[in-house]
Short mmCIF file of C-alpha atoms and ligand atoms in Angstrom, two decimals:
data_model
loop_
_atom_site.label_atom_id
_atom_site.label_comp_id
_atom_site.label_asym_id
_atom_site.label_seq_id
_atom_site.Cartn_x
_atom_site.Cartn_y
_atom_site.Cartn_z
CA MET A 1 -124.99 38.83 -40.45
CA ARG A 2 -122.80 34.89 -39.44
CA ASN A 3 -124.76 32.20 -40.56
CA TYR A 4 -121.95 29.95 -38.02
CA LEU A 5 -119.69 30.99 -35.58
CA LEU A 6 -116.82 29.02 -36.75
CA LEU A 7 -114.45 27.10 -34.13
CA THR A 8 -112.44 25.58 -36.84
CA PRO A 9 -108.68 25.84 -37.06
CA GLY A 10 -108.82 27.90 -40.14
CA PRO A 11 -110.40 29.55 -42.22
CA LEU A 12 -112.10 31.00 -39.01
CA SER A 13 -114.76 33.28 -38.73
CA THR A 14 -113.53 37.33 -38.37
CA SER A 15 -114.85 39.90 -37.44
CA GLN A 16 -117.87 41.71 -39.75
CA THR A 17 -115.11 44.67 -40.36
CA VAL A 18 -112.79 42.07 -41.86
CA ARG A 19 -114.87 40.81 -43.88
CA GLU A 20 -116.37 44.14 -45.40
CA ALA A 21 -112.92 45.66 -45.83
CA MET A 22 -113.29 43.16 -49.08
CA LEU A 23 -115.83 45.05 -50.16
CA GLN A 24 -113.87 47.65 -52.72
CA ASP A 25 -111.53 46.61 -55.53
CA TRP A 26 -107.61 47.31 -56.30
CA CYS A 27 -106.03 47.45 -59.22
CA THR A 28 -102.53 45.22 -58.74
CA TRP A 29 -100.45 47.57 -60.56
CA ASP A 30 -101.41 51.08 -58.38
CA LYS A 31 -99.92 52.32 -55.64
CA ASP A 32 -102.90 52.34 -53.48
CA TYR A 33 -102.56 48.98 -52.93
CA ASN A 34 -99.13 47.93 -53.66
CA GLY A 35 -97.61 51.33 -52.00
CA GLY A 36 -100.78 51.18 -49.55
CA ILE A 37 -101.90 48.48 -48.09
CA VAL A 38 -98.97 45.23 -48.88
CA THR A 39 -95.88 47.66 -47.81
CA PRO A 40 -97.74 47.94 -44.81
CA ILE A 41 -98.53 44.97 -44.35
CA ARG A 42 -95.16 43.54 -45.09
CA LYS A 43 -93.58 46.18 -42.29
CA GLY A 44 -96.08 45.01 -40.02
CA LEU A 45 -95.61 41.54 -39.68
CA LEU A 46 -91.94 42.68 -39.02
CA ALA A 47 -92.99 44.63 -36.61
CA ILE A 48 -95.71 42.52 -34.49
CA ALA A 49 -93.35 39.76 -34.12
CA GLY A 50 -90.45 41.99 -32.76
CA LEU A 51 -87.98 41.97 -34.88
CA ASP A 52 -85.53 44.05 -36.66
CA GLU A 53 -85.66 45.36 -40.70
CA ASN A 54 -82.05 45.22 -41.20
CA GLU A 55 -81.68 41.51 -40.37
CA TYR A 56 -84.90 39.56 -41.49
CA THR A 57 -87.12 40.69 -44.33
CA ASP A 58 -90.67 38.58 -45.22
CA VAL A 59 -92.22 37.95 -47.97
CA LEU A 60 -95.76 37.27 -48.71
CA LEU A 61 -96.79 34.60 -52.00
CA GLN A 62 -100.37 32.90 -52.89
CA GLY A 63 -102.08 30.67 -51.80
CA SER A 64 -103.26 28.67 -49.07
CA GLY A 65 -100.16 27.91 -46.09
CA THR A 66 -98.82 24.35 -47.97
CA TYR A 67 -97.88 26.38 -50.51
CA CYS A 68 -95.80 28.32 -48.54
CA VAL A 69 -94.07 25.81 -46.54
CA GLU A 70 -92.96 23.91 -49.55
CA ALA A 71 -92.06 27.08 -50.78
CA THR A 72 -90.34 28.00 -48.55
CA ILE A 73 -88.78 23.74 -48.57
CA GLY A 74 -88.24 24.01 -52.04
CA ALA A 75 -86.69 27.67 -51.44
CA ALA A 76 -84.36 27.08 -48.27
CA VAL A 77 -82.49 23.14 -49.22
CA LYS A 78 -80.66 22.77 -51.60
CA PRO A 79 -79.96 19.67 -53.38
CA THR A 80 -76.48 18.59 -51.63
CA ASP A 81 -78.23 19.88 -48.14
CA LYS A 82 -79.78 17.83 -45.53
CA LEU A 83 -82.60 18.26 -43.75
CA LEU A 84 -84.49 16.80 -40.74
CA ILE A 85 -88.07 17.00 -40.20
CA LEU A 86 -89.21 16.66 -36.97
CA ALA A 87 -92.79 15.33 -36.88
CA ASN A 88 -95.63 14.47 -34.48
CA GLY A 89 -99.36 15.44 -36.52
CA ALA A 90 -100.12 15.14 -40.02
CA TYR A 91 -98.64 18.84 -40.95
CA GLY A 92 -95.11 17.59 -39.73
CA LYS A 93 -95.28 15.14 -41.88
CA ARG A 94 -97.00 16.49 -45.25
CA MET A 95 -93.04 18.69 -44.94
CA ALA A 96 -91.41 15.80 -45.56
CA GLN A 97 -94.29 14.75 -47.94
CA ILE A 98 -92.87 18.00 -49.92
CA ALA A 99 -89.19 17.34 -49.10
CA GLY A 100 -90.42 14.21 -50.91
CA TYR A 101 -91.59 15.94 -53.98
CA TYR A 102 -88.21 17.86 -54.60
CA HIS A 103 -85.95 14.93 -54.57
CA ILE A 104 -84.49 16.49 -51.41
CA ASP A 105 -82.26 14.32 -48.84
CA HIS A 106 -84.39 14.63 -45.79
CA VAL A 107 -84.79 12.15 -42.23
CA LEU A 108 -88.86 11.90 -40.81
CA VAL A 109 -88.64 11.89 -37.24
CA SER A 110 -91.78 10.62 -36.39
CA LEU A 111 -93.76 10.68 -33.05
CA HIS A 112 -96.61 9.48 -31.51
CA GLU A 113 -99.47 12.48 -31.99
CA THR A 114 -99.47 12.78 -29.16
CA GLU A 115 -95.47 13.27 -27.46
CA LEU A 116 -93.98 16.37 -27.43
CA ILE A 117 -90.96 17.82 -29.69
CA THR A 118 -88.34 17.75 -26.96
CA GLY A 119 -84.90 19.19 -27.45
CA GLU A 120 -83.93 15.70 -26.39
CA VAL A 121 -85.85 14.38 -29.31
CA ALA A 122 -84.26 16.70 -31.26
CA ARG A 123 -80.90 16.36 -29.72
CA ARG A 124 -81.11 12.30 -30.37
CA ALA A 125 -82.52 12.24 -34.27
CA LEU A 126 -78.96 15.20 -34.52
CA GLU A 127 -77.01 11.78 -32.59
CA GLU A 128 -78.26 8.89 -35.19
CA ASN A 129 -78.25 10.93 -38.27
CA PRO A 130 -74.85 13.23 -39.34
CA GLY A 131 -75.27 15.63 -41.99
CA ILE A 132 -78.18 17.63 -40.92
CA THR A 133 -77.73 21.51 -42.51
CA HIS A 134 -82.28 22.04 -41.95
CA LEU A 135 -84.40 21.82 -39.29
CA SER A 136 -87.77 22.17 -40.29
CA MET A 137 -91.22 20.99 -37.55
CA VAL A 138 -94.50 22.76 -36.49
CA HIS A 139 -94.89 25.12 -33.83
CA SER A 140 -98.96 24.70 -33.22
CA GLU A 141 -99.55 20.85 -34.66
CA THR A 142 -103.41 21.53 -35.57
CA THR A 143 -104.02 17.83 -35.80
CA THR A 144 -104.79 17.97 -32.54
CA GLY A 145 -104.03 21.05 -30.54
CA LEU A 146 -100.38 20.13 -29.15
CA LEU A 147 -98.20 22.88 -28.64
CA ASN A 148 -94.11 21.88 -29.07
CA PRO A 149 -91.15 23.36 -27.49
CA ILE A 150 -89.55 25.70 -29.99
CA GLU A 151 -87.43 26.86 -27.53
CA GLU A 152 -85.84 23.62 -26.83
CA VAL A 153 -85.22 22.29 -30.32
CA ALA A 154 -83.83 26.10 -30.81
CA GLU A 155 -81.26 25.43 -28.12
CA VAL A 156 -80.20 22.47 -29.05
CA ILE A 157 -79.05 23.46 -32.72
CA ARG A 158 -78.19 27.18 -31.77
CA GLY A 159 -74.49 27.34 -32.77
CA LYS A 160 -74.55 23.69 -35.58
CA GLY A 161 -75.05 25.87 -38.30
CA ILE A 162 -78.13 24.51 -38.71
CA THR A 163 -81.39 26.64 -40.87
CA PHE A 164 -84.11 26.59 -38.44
CA ILE A 165 -87.59 26.22 -40.89
CA VAL A 166 -90.40 26.36 -38.22
CA ASP A 167 -93.82 25.93 -39.27
CA ALA A 168 -95.99 28.54 -37.62
CA MET A 169 -99.05 28.43 -38.89
CA SER A 170 -101.57 28.11 -36.84
CA SER A 171 -99.54 30.16 -33.60
CA PHE A 172 -98.23 33.15 -35.26
CA GLY A 173 -99.71 36.15 -34.39
CA GLY A 174 -101.96 34.63 -31.09
CA VAL A 175 -99.30 33.13 -29.20
CA PRO A 176 -96.01 35.38 -28.47
CA ILE A 177 -92.65 33.68 -30.10
CA ASP A 178 -89.15 35.28 -30.54
CA MET A 179 -87.78 33.97 -33.60
CA LYS A 180 -84.78 36.27 -33.11
CA LYS A 181 -84.00 34.65 -29.79
CA LEU A 182 -84.54 31.41 -30.65
CA ASP A 183 -82.87 32.02 -34.18
CA ILE A 184 -85.19 30.94 -35.97
CA ASP A 185 -84.61 31.87 -40.19
CA PHE A 186 -87.64 30.92 -41.94
CA LEU A 187 -91.15 30.73 -39.73
CA VAL A 188 -94.19 30.24 -42.11
CA SER A 189 -97.33 31.61 -41.15
CA SER A 190 -99.99 32.46 -43.15
CA ALA A 191 -103.45 34.50 -43.18
CA ASN A 192 -105.97 33.14 -42.38
CA LYS A 193 -105.14 31.63 -38.47
CA CYS A 194 -104.09 33.80 -35.45
CA ILE A 195 -104.13 37.33 -37.53
CA GLN A 196 -107.96 36.29 -38.49
CA GLY A 197 -107.98 37.19 -42.23
CA VAL A 198 -108.98 35.35 -44.79
CA PRO A 199 -108.10 32.05 -46.81
CA GLY A 200 -106.43 32.97 -49.82
CA PHE A 201 -101.70 33.83 -49.09
CA GLY A 202 -99.32 32.87 -46.66
CA PHE A 203 -96.23 34.63 -45.35
CA ILE A 204 -92.52 33.79 -44.58
CA ILE A 205 -90.42 35.60 -41.60
CA ALA A 206 -86.96 35.12 -42.67
CA LYS A 207 -83.96 36.26 -41.66
CA ARG A 208 -82.08 38.24 -44.32
CA GLU A 209 -79.55 36.90 -45.45
CA LYS A 210 -81.16 33.13 -45.14
CA LEU A 211 -83.37 34.61 -48.03
CA MET A 212 -80.72 36.55 -49.93
CA ALA A 213 -79.12 32.70 -50.15
CA CYS A 214 -82.16 30.97 -51.65
CA LYS A 215 -81.70 33.38 -54.92
CA GLY A 216 -81.52 30.63 -57.24
CA VAL A 217 -82.60 27.38 -55.65
CA ALA A 218 -86.25 27.52 -55.91
CA ARG A 219 -87.13 24.29 -58.74
CA SER A 220 -90.29 26.20 -58.79
CA LEU A 221 -91.26 29.10 -60.69
CA SER A 222 -94.03 29.92 -58.61
CA LEU A 223 -93.23 29.18 -55.51
CA ASP A 224 -90.09 31.13 -55.86
CA ILE A 225 -89.65 33.40 -52.90
CA TYR A 226 -86.51 34.83 -53.34
CA ASP A 227 -87.97 36.09 -57.03
CA GLN A 228 -91.22 36.90 -55.35
CA TRP A 229 -89.73 39.44 -52.00
CA GLU A 230 -87.01 40.27 -55.35
CA THR A 231 -90.39 42.23 -57.07
CA MET A 232 -92.08 42.79 -54.13
CA GLU A 233 -89.08 44.95 -52.84
CA LYS A 234 -88.06 46.09 -56.30
CA GLY A 235 -91.62 46.86 -56.81
CA GLY A 236 -91.95 48.83 -54.25
CA GLY A 237 -94.87 45.09 -53.27
CA LYS A 238 -95.93 44.32 -56.03
CA TRP A 239 -96.78 40.78 -56.78
CA ARG A 240 -94.76 38.72 -59.20
CA PHE A 241 -98.42 36.63 -60.39
CA THR A 242 -102.02 37.98 -59.79
CA SER A 243 -102.19 38.54 -55.82
CA PRO A 244 -105.75 37.75 -54.46
CA THR A 245 -106.22 41.51 -53.62
CA HIS A 246 -109.35 41.46 -51.92
CA VAL A 247 -107.57 38.83 -49.43
CA VAL A 248 -104.36 41.02 -49.03
CA ARG A 249 -107.17 44.43 -48.00
CA ALA A 250 -108.36 42.05 -45.90
CA PHE A 251 -105.56 41.44 -43.67
CA TYR A 252 -104.79 44.44 -43.77
CA GLN A 253 -107.90 44.94 -41.57
CA ALA A 254 -107.17 41.87 -39.79
CA MET A 255 -103.53 43.64 -38.53
CA LYS A 256 -105.75 46.43 -37.88
CA GLU A 257 -107.77 44.55 -35.09
CA LEU A 258 -104.30 42.62 -33.62
CA ASN A 259 -102.89 46.22 -32.90
CA GLU A 260 -106.57 47.98 -31.62
CA GLU A 261 -106.53 44.18 -28.95
CA GLY A 262 -103.04 44.85 -28.19
CA GLY A 263 -101.41 43.23 -30.10
CA ILE A 264 -100.41 39.33 -30.42
CA VAL A 265 -99.84 39.07 -25.87
CA ALA A 266 -103.78 39.85 -25.83
CA ARG A 267 -104.58 38.30 -28.31
CA TYR A 268 -103.33 34.53 -26.63
CA GLU A 269 -104.36 35.66 -23.18
CA ARG A 270 -107.72 36.29 -24.80
CA TYR A 271 -107.46 32.56 -27.07
CA LYS A 272 -106.09 30.80 -23.98
CA LYS A 273 -108.79 31.95 -21.45
CA ASN A 274 -110.97 31.27 -25.16
CA HIS A 275 -109.23 27.46 -24.19
CA ARG A 276 -110.00 27.63 -20.30
CA THR A 277 -113.12 27.90 -20.47
CA LEU A 278 -113.52 25.26 -22.99
CA VAL A 279 -111.92 22.64 -21.55
CA ASP A 280 -112.85 23.58 -18.30
CA GLY A 281 -116.99 23.62 -19.08
CA MET A 282 -116.24 20.47 -21.19
CA ARG A 283 -114.88 18.65 -18.22
CA ALA A 284 -117.92 19.42 -15.99
CA GLN A 285 -120.14 17.60 -18.73
CA GLY A 286 -118.40 14.97 -18.78
CA PHE A 287 -115.68 14.74 -21.67
CA LYS A 288 -112.18 14.44 -21.40
CA THR A 289 -109.26 15.93 -23.64
CA LEU A 290 -107.03 13.61 -25.61
CA LEU A 291 -103.56 15.39 -24.31
CA PRO A 292 -102.97 16.80 -21.09
CA ASP A 293 -102.92 19.61 -20.17
CA ALA A 294 -98.75 19.81 -20.64
CA SER A 295 -98.18 19.66 -23.86
CA GLN A 296 -102.03 21.26 -24.67
CA GLY A 297 -102.03 24.36 -26.85
CA PRO A 298 -104.78 27.78 -26.82
CA ILE A 299 -105.72 27.09 -30.51
CA ILE A 300 -107.64 24.25 -30.56
CA THR A 301 -108.61 21.22 -28.08
CA SER A 302 -109.14 17.88 -29.49
CA PHE A 303 -111.98 15.94 -27.42
CA LEU A 304 -112.66 12.02 -26.65
CA TYR A 305 -115.75 10.83 -28.06
CA PRO A 306 -117.89 10.43 -24.73
CA HIS A 307 -118.44 6.63 -25.02
CA ALA A 308 -118.51 4.28 -28.04
CA GLY A 309 -121.79 5.20 -29.45
CA PHE A 310 -120.95 8.15 -30.34
CA ASP A 311 -122.40 9.65 -33.28
CA PHE A 312 -119.50 12.30 -34.08
CA ASN A 313 -121.74 13.64 -37.28
CA ALA A 314 -125.21 13.91 -35.30
CA PHE A 315 -123.74 16.12 -32.48
CA TYR A 316 -121.80 18.46 -35.53
CA ALA A 317 -125.02 18.37 -37.13
CA ALA A 318 -126.78 19.28 -33.56
CA LEU A 319 -124.64 21.95 -33.14
CA LYS A 320 -124.54 23.26 -36.24
CA GLN A 321 -128.25 24.01 -36.40
CA LYS A 322 -127.49 25.80 -32.37
CA GLY A 323 -125.39 28.22 -34.33
CA PHE A 324 -121.39 27.00 -34.29
CA VAL A 325 -119.36 24.37 -36.61
CA ILE A 326 -116.38 22.75 -34.61
CA TYR A 327 -114.38 20.10 -36.63
CA PRO A 328 -113.73 16.52 -36.94
CA GLY A 329 -110.36 14.52 -35.50
CA LYS A 330 -107.72 13.86 -37.61
CA ILE A 331 -105.60 11.33 -35.96
CA SER A 332 -105.11 7.45 -35.89
CA ASP A 333 -105.57 5.58 -33.30
CA ALA A 334 -108.95 7.44 -30.96
CA ASP A 335 -111.63 8.58 -32.34
CA THR A 336 -111.81 12.65 -31.41
CA PHE A 337 -113.55 15.53 -32.15
CA ARG A 338 -111.90 19.32 -31.85
CA ILE A 339 -113.16 22.68 -31.33
CA GLY A 340 -110.86 25.41 -32.19
CA ASN A 341 -110.75 28.65 -29.69
CA ILE A 342 -109.49 31.15 -32.93
CA GLY A 343 -111.25 33.94 -34.69
CA ASP A 344 -113.10 36.58 -33.88
CA VAL A 345 -113.83 33.98 -30.83
CA PHE A 346 -114.45 35.32 -27.09
CA PRO A 347 -114.98 33.55 -23.54
CA GLU A 348 -119.34 34.40 -23.70
CA ASP A 349 -119.21 32.28 -27.12
CA MET A 350 -117.77 29.80 -25.24
CA GLU A 351 -120.03 29.38 -22.25
CA LYS A 352 -123.05 29.66 -24.87
CA LEU A 353 -121.60 27.14 -27.16
CA LEU A 354 -121.98 24.77 -24.09
CA GLU A 355 -124.38 25.90 -23.39
CA ALA A 356 -125.45 24.70 -26.62
CA ILE A 357 -123.74 21.03 -25.87
CA ARG A 358 -125.49 20.71 -22.97
CA ASN A 359 -128.88 21.12 -24.67
CA THR A 360 -127.26 18.21 -27.20
CA ASP A 361 -128.60 14.41 -27.01
CA TYR A 362 -125.14 13.42 -27.36
CA LYS A 363 -125.31 10.38 -24.16
C1 LIG B 401 -103.32 24.95 -41.39
C2 LIG B 401 -101.84 24.99 -41.24
C3 LIG B 401 -101.29 24.62 -42.36
C4 LIG B 401 -101.66 24.93 -44.32
O1 LIG B 401 -102.43 24.25 -44.07
P1 LIG B 401 -102.82 24.74 -45.88
O2 LIG B 401 -104.34 23.93 -45.29
O3 LIG B 401 -102.52 24.46 -46.70
O4 LIG B 401 -103.42 26.17 -45.10
C5 LIG B 401 -99.36 23.92 -42.30
N1 LIG B 401 -99.56 23.81 -41.15
C6 LIG B 401 -100.50 23.30 -39.98
C7 LIG B 401 -99.71 23.82 -38.54
C8 LIG B 401 -101.32 24.88 -40.01
O5 LIG B 401 -101.73 24.45 -38.94
#
């Protein structure tokens, strides 16, 4: 049934059962959809995040992950606020691009792509830039595969009244995140990453009180997360505009499969095992990772080209022929390619990939 295994950061390889869940049509006005699928998803997201419904809430939004990041920034940051963006990759920088479109007063601290956003980085940025009301950053920077220590940043801003926005797009569901302990106000993720659904919508988990404060702030109707939330709350799972029904149904199945696997911790263990198998095997074949192990996350790994004359396109095509789709690199100052560890992918798949690479003429 599979054309090839996607070893990419999303869309990624989904299970047969997730794909089969899309074989029925649903009416967006009907309770079978709103009450039977959408509402359980909203409750389920809070449950897997370990959050209390009285204190936290969530909202689903059409579009890819970027739509949700934009919607969150556009609804949470008022014209009188000042946003600090700590970035070390393309997704962090994209937040500054969003802030620019919205004419939001913002400061972008852009680190090198292999440098971690530590507590020290946050402390210095806050010292140098008075008046910060909001701080946003990426947890798992998919550009490189680096996992930022959001715990350290959370510690630095604790008690300072700064609203904390985390793009956990490629980590939520695959890496444990204690949103309450870290006092994260808005966490953004999407259907087609670690929950292992298909692309088409994203979601925002927020402190109830912070989401309420978004009322009337959004500068975009379709990206107004407060309005979207209000309709979902009052309408028992209703979306304001046409929702991606098949995608949402697939996500419902994907969440069920996440729970059957044992939840986020079990999935994290599998991703770590995929990653370990991949990295050990690649190193045994002479490949080097871009990042040191200390800053590397379990989601996706960047590998340096093995030699100057390395032909990535030929390597890519040869692996695709053998059933594996990998990913090009995304950084500016080193030649890299990336291999994802997430999706319906297991250590045995990584072993098969390593075997395929061994039998590929890339030297
Ligand atoms: C995937 C991803 C996004 C969203 O990208 P889209 O292409 O809009 O889905 C945002 N941030 C990170 C860290 C991501 O990995």
